[in-house]
mmCIF file of C-alpha atoms in Angstrom:
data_model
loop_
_atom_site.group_PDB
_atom_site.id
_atom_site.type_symbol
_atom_site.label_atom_id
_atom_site.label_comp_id
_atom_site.label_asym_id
_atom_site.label_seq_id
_atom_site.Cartn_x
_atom_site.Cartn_y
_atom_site.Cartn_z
ATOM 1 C CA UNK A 1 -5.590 8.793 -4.691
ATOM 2 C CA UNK A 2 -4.075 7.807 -1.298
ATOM 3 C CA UNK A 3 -0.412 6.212 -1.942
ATOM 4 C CA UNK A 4 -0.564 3.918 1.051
ATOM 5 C CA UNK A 5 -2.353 0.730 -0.193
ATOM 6 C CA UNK A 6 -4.934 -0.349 2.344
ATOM 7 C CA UNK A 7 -4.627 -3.776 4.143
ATOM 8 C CA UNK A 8 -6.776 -6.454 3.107
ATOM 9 C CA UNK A 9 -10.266 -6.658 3.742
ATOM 10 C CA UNK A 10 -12.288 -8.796 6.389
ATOM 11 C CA UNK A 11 -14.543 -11.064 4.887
ATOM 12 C CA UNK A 12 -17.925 -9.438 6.935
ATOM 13 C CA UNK A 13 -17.104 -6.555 4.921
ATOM 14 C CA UNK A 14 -18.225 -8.642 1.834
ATOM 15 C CA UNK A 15 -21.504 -8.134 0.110
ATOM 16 C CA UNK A 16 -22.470 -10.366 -2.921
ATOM 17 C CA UNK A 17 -25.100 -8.694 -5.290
ATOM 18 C CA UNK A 18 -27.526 -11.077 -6.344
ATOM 19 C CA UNK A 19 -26.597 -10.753 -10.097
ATOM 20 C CA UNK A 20 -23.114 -11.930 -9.496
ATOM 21 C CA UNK A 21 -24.876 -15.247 -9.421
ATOM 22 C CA UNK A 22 -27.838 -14.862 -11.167
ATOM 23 C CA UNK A 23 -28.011 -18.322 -11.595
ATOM 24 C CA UNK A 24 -28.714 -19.268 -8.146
ATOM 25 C CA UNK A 25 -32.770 -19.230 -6.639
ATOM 26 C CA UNK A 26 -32.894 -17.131 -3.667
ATOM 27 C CA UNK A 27 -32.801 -19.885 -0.967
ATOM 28 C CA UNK A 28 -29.573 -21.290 -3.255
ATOM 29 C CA UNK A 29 -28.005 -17.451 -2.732
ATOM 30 C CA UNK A 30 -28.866 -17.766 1.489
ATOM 31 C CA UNK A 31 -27.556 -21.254 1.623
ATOM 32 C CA UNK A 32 -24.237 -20.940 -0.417
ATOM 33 C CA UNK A 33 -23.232 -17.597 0.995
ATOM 34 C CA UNK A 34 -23.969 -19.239 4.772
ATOM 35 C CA UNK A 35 -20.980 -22.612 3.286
ATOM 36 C CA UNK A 36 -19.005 -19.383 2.297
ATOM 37 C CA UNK A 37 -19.071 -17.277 5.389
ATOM 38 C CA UNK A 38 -20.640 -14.366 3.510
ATOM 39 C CA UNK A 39 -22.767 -12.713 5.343
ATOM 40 C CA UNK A 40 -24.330 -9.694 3.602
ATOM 41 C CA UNK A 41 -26.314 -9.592 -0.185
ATOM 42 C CA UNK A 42 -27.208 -7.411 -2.420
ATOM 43 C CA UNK A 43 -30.902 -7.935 -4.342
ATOM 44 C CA UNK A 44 -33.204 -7.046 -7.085
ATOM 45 C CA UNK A 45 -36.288 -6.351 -7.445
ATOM 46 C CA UNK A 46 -37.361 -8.983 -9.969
ATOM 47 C CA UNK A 47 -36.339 -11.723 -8.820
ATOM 48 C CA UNK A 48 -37.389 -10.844 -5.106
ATOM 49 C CA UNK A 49 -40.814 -10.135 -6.512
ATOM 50 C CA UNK A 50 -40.976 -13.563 -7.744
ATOM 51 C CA UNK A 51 -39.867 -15.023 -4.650
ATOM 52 C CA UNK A 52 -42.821 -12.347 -2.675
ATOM 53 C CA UNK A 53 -41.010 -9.860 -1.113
ATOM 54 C CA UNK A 54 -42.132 -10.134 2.805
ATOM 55 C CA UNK A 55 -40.995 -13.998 2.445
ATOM 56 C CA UNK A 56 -37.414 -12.653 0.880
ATOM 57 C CA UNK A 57 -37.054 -10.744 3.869
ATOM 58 C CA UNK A 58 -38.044 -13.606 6.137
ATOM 59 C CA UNK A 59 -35.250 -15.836 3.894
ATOM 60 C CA UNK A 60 -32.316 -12.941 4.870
ATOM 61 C CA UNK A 61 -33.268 -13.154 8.408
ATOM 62 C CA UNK A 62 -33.014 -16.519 8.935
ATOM 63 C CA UNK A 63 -29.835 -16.965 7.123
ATOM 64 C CA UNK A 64 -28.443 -14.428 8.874
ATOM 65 C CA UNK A 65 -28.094 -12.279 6.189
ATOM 66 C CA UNK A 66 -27.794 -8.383 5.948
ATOM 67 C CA UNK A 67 -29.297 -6.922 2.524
ATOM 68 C CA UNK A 68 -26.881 -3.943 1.949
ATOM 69 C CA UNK A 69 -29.143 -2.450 -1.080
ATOM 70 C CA UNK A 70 -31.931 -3.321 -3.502
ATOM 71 C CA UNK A 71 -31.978 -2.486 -6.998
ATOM 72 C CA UNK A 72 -32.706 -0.622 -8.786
ATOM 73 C CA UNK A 73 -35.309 2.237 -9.137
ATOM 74 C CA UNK A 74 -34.885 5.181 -11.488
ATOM 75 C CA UNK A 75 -35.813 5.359 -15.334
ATOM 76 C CA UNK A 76 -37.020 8.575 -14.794
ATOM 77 C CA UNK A 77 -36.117 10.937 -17.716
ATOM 78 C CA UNK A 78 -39.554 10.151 -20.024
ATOM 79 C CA UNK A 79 -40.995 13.743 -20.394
ATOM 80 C CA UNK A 80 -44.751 12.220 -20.823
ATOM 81 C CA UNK A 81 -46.733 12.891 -18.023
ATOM 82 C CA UNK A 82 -48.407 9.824 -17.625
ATOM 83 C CA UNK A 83 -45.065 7.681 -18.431
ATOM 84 C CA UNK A 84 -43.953 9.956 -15.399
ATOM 85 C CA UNK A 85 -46.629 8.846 -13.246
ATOM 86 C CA UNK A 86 -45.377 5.192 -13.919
ATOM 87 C CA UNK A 87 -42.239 5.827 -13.385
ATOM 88 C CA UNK A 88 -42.962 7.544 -10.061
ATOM 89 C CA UNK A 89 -45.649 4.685 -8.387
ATOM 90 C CA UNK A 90 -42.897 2.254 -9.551
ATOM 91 C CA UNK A 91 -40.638 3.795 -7.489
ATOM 92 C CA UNK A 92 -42.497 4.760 -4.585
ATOM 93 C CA UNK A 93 -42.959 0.727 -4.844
ATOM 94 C CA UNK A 94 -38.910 0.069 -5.019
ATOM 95 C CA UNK A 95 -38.864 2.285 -1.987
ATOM 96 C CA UNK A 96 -41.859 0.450 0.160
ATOM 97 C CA UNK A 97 -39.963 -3.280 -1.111
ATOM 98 C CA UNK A 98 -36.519 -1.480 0.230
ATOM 99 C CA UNK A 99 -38.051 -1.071 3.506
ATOM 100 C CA UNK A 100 -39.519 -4.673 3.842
ATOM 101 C CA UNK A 101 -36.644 -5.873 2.938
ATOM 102 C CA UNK A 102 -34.555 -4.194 5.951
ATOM 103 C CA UNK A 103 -32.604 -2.225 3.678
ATOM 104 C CA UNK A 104 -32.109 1.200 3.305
ATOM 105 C CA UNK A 105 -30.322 2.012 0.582
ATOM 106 C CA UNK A 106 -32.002 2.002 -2.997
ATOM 107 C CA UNK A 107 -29.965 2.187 -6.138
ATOM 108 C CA UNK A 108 -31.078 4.657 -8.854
ATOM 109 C CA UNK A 109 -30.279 4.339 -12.599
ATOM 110 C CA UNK A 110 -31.435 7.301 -14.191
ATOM 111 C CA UNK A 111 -32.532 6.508 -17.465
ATOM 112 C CA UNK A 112 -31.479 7.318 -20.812
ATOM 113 C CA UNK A 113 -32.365 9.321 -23.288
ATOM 114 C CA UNK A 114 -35.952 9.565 -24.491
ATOM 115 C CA UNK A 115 -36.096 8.183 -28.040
ATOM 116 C CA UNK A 116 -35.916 11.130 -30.682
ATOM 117 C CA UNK A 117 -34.092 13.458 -27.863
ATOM 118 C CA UNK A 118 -30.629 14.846 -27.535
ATOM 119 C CA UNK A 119 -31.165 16.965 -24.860
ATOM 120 C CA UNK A 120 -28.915 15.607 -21.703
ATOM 121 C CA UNK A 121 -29.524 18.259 -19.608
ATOM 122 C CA UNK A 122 -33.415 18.275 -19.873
ATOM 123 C CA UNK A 123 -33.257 14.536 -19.259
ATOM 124 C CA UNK A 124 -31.302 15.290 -16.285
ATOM 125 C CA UNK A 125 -33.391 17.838 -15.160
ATOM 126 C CA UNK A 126 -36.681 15.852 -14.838
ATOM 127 C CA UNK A 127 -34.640 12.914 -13.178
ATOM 128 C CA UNK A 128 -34.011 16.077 -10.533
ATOM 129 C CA UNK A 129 -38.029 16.766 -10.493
ATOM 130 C CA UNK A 130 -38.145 13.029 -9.966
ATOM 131 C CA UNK A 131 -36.284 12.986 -6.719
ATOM 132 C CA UNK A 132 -38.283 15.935 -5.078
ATOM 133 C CA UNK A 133 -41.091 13.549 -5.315
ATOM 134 C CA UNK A 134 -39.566 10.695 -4.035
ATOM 135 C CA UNK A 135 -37.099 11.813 -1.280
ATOM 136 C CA UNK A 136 -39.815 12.394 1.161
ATOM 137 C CA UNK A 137 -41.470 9.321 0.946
ATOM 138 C CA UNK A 138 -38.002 7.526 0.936
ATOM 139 C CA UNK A 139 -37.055 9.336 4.374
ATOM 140 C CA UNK A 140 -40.885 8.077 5.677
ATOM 141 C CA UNK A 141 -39.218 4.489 5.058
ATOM 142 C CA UNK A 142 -36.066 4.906 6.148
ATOM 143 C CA UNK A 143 -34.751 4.668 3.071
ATOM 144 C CA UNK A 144 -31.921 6.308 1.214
ATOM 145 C CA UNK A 145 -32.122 7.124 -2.762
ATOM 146 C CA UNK A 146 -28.452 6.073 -4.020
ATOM 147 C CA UNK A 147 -28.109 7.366 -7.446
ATOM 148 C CA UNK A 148 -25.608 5.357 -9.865
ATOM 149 C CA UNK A 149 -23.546 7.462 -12.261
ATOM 150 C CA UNK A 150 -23.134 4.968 -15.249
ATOM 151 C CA UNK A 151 -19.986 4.887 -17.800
ATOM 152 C CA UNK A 152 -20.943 7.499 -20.810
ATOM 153 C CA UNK A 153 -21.480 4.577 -23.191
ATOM 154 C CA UNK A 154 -24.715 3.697 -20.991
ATOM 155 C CA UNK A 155 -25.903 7.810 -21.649
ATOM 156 C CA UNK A 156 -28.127 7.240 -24.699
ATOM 157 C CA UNK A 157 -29.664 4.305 -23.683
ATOM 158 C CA UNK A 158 -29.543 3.827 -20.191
ATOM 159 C CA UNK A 159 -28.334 6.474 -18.140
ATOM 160 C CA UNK A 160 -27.629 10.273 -18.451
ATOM 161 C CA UNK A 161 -25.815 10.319 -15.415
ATOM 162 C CA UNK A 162 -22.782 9.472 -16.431
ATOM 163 C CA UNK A 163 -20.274 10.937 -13.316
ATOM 164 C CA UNK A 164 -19.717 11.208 -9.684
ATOM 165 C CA UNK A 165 -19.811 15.151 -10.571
ATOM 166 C CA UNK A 166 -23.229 14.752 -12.347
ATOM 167 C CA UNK A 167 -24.885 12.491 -9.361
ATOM 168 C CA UNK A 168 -23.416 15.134 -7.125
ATOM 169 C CA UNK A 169 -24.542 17.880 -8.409
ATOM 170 C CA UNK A 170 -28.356 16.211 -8.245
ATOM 171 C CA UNK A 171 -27.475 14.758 -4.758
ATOM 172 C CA UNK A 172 -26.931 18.014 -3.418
ATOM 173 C CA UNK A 173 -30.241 19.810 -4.204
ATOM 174 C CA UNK A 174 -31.659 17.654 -1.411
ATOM 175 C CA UNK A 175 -30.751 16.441 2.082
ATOM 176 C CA UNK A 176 -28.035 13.707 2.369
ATOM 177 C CA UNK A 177 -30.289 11.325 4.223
ATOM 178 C CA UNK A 178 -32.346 11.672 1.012
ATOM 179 C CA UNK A 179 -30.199 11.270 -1.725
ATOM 180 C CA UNK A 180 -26.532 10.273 -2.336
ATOM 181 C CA UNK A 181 -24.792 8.560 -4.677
ATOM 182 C CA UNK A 182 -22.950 5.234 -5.353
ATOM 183 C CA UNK A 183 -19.792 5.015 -6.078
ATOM 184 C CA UNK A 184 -19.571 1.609 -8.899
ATOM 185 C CA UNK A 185 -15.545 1.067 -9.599
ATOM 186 C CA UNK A 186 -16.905 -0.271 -13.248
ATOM 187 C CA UNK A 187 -18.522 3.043 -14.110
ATOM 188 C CA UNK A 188 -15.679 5.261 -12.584
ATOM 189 C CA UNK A 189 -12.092 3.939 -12.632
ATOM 190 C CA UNK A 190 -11.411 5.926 -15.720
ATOM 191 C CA UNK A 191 -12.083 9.333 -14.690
ATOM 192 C CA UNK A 192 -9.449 11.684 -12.949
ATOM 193 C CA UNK A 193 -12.043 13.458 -11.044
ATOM 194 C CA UNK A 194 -13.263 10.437 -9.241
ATOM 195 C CA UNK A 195 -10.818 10.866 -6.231
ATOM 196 C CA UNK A 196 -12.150 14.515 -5.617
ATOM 197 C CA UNK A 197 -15.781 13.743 -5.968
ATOM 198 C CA UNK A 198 -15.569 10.512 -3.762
ATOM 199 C CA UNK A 199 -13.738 13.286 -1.260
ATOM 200 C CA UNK A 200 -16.766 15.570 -2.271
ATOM 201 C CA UNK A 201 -19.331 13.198 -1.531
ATOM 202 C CA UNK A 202 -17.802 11.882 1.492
ATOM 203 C CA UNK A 203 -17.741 15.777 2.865
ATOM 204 C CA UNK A 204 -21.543 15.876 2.762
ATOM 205 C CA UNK A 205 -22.179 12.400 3.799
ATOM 206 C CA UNK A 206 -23.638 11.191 0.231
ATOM 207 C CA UNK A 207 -21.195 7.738 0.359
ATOM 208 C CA UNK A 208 -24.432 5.326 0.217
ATOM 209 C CA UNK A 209 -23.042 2.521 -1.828
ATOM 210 C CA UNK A 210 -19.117 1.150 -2.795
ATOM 211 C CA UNK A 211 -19.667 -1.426 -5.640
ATOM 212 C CA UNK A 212 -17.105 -3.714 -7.021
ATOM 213 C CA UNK A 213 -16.758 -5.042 -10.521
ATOM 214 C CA UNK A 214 -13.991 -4.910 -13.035
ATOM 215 C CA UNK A 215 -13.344 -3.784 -16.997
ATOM 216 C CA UNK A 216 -12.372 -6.276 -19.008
ATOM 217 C CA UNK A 217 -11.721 -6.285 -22.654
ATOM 218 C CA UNK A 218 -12.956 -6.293 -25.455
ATOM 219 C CA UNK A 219 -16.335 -5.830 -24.226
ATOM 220 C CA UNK A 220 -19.060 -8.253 -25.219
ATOM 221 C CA UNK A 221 -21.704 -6.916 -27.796
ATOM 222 C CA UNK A 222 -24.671 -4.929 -25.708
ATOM 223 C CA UNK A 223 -22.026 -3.816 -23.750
ATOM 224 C CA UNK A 224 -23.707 -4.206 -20.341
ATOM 225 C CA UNK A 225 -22.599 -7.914 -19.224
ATOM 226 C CA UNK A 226 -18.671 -6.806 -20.128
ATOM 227 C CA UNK A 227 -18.432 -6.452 -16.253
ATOM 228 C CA UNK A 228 -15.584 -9.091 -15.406
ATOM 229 C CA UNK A 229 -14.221 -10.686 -12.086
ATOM 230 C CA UNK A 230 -12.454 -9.134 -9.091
ATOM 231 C CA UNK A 231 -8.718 -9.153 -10.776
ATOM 232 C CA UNK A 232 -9.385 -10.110 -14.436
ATOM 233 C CA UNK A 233 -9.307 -6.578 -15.987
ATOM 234 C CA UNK A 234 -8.033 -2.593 -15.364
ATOM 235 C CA UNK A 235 -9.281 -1.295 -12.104
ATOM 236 C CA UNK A 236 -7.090 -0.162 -9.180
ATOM 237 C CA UNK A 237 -9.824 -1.368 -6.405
ATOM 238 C CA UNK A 238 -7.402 -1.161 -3.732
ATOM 239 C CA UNK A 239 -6.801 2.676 -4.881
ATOM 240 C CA UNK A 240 -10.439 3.626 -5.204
ATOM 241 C CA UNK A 241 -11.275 1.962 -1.604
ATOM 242 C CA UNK A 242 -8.472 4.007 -0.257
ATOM 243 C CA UNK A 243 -10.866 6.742 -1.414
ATOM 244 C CA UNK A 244 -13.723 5.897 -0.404
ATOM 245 C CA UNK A 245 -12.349 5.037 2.720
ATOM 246 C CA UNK A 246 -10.461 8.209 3.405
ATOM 247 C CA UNK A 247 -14.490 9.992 2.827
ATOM 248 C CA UNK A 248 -15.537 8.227 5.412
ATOM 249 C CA UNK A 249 -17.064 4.970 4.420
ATOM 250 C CA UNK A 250 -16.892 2.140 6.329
ATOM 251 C CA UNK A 251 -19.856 0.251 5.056
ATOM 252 C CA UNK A 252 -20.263 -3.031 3.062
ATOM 253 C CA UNK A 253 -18.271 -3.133 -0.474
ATOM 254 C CA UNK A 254 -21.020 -5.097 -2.717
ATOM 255 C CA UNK A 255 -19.502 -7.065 -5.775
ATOM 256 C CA UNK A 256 -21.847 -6.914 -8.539
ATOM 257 C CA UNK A 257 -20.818 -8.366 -11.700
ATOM 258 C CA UNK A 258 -23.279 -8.680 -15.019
ATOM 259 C CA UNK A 259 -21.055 -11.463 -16.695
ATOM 260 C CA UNK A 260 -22.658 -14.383 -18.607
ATOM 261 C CA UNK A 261 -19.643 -16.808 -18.286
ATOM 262 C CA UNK A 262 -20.036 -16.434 -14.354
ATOM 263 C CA UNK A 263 -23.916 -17.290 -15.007
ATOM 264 C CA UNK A 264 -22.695 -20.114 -16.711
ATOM 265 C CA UNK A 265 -20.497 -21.644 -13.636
ATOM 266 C CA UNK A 266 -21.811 -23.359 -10.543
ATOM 267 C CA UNK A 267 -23.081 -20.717 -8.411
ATOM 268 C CA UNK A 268 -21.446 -21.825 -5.299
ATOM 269 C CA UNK A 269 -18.022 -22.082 -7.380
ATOM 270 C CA UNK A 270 -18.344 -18.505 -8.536
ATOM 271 C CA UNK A 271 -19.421 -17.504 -4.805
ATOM 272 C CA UNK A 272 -16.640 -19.009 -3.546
ATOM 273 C CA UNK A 273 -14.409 -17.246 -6.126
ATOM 274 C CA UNK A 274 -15.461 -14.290 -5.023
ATOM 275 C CA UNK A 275 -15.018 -14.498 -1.696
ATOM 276 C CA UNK A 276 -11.281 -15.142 -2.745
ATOM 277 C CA UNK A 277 -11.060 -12.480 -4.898
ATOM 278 C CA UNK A 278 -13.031 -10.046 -2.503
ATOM 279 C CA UNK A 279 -9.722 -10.867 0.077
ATOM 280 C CA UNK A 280 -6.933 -11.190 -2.538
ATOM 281 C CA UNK A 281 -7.995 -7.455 -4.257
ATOM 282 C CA UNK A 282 -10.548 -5.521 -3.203
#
């Protein structure tokens, strides 16, 4: 990793993904982020359904704000065909919402293991089959297929990607405005490789996504809402955006935190925090 520590970030670099405060409606999200000065969000696709999707997008314009990515698409290891013919119109859906929504990056979590398999590298295989489908019809929207790497615990259940090296090594079958890969500090501050796959990725123009969260301990049972506040836990961010940075990328850093004491919180308190946080140590 670089040894000079980067200076601090600007606030417009700030995206806030909707699950950071789950707890806030849509218009809540545009109006506190407006009091905060934040000007760029992260969504998902549920709760934007809810809302209706073409008056989400109207929302974001008129608060000014910038939707950096939608998520998530993916789930696409299921070896039944007609389970893979879900999966796939589901998608091509996330892709067509992505576009309406003025975005054009959409985040990919694989999927996990199919229940009775062990096979990783068939699962990983089909998820490869998967993006030849839909990597055309995301380039028809303008839209770029970001896939996630998760931390190994998520491989059984949740996703069999579980490194920069792995999403890579899909990535690359097809053309960077096609498919890339996020970069999540929460699923990769542990591994040694992560510098030189960041520098990897940033070589082929694959950077699509820098997401924020931190590890905290112990983790919470279920695992997936263990991801902790900007400063609470073990992660370097100020190392790993010297990475990213050094590849290249110079687009929004998205805080996305799954934490149910945050739920818990005022929304425009937690916003607020992590606006302060975002400046103090991303």
């Amino acid at each position: 990793m670089s040894t000079a520590a980067p200076s601090a970030l600007p606030l417009t670099r700030l995206s806030v993904n909707q699950q950071t405060v789950k707890q806030l409606s849509l218009p809540e999200l545009a109006d506190g982020c407006a009091k905060e000065g934040i000007t760029a969000v992260g969504l998902w696709r549920a709760p934007v359904q809810e809302y209706g999707v073409e008056r989400t997008a109207r929302l974001m314009r008129d608060a000014g704000l910038a939707v950096t990515s939608l998520c998530r698409g993916g789930f696409l290891t299921d070896p039944e065909r007609a389970a893979r013919a879900r999966a796939l119109d589901d998608n091509r859906a996330a892709i067509d919402e992505a576009a309406a929504l003025g975005t054009d990056t959409l985040v990919l979590v694989s999927g996990g293991l199919p229940p009775g398999s062990r096979d990783l590298a068939g699962a990983r295989e089909r998820v490869a089959e998967a993006l030849a489908v839909l990597g055309p019809h995301a380039e028809e929207r303008g839209v770029r297929l970001a896939v996630e790497p998760l931390h190994p615990m998520f491989a059984a259940d949740r996703c069999v990607v579980s490194t920069l090296g792995q999403a890579l090594d899909l990535a690359e079958r097809f053309p960077a405005h096609q498919v890339g890969v996020v970069v999540d500090t929460y699923h990769v501050w542990w591994d040694d490789q992560a510098p030189a796959q960041i520098a990897r990725a940033g070589r082929s123009g694959r950077l699509h996504a820098f997401q924020l969260a931190d590890w905290i301990t112990p983790l919470p049972a279920g695992v997936l809402l263990g991801r902790g506040q900007l400063g609470d836990g073990s992660v370097d961010f100020k190392a790993l955006r010297a990475c990213v940075e050094d590849a290249g990328y110079d687009g929004p850093v998205e805080v996305e935190i799954f934490n149910e004491a945050l739920w818990a919180r005022d929304g425009g308190e937690v916003l607020r925090e992590t606006a302060e946080r975002f400046t103090a140590y991303a």
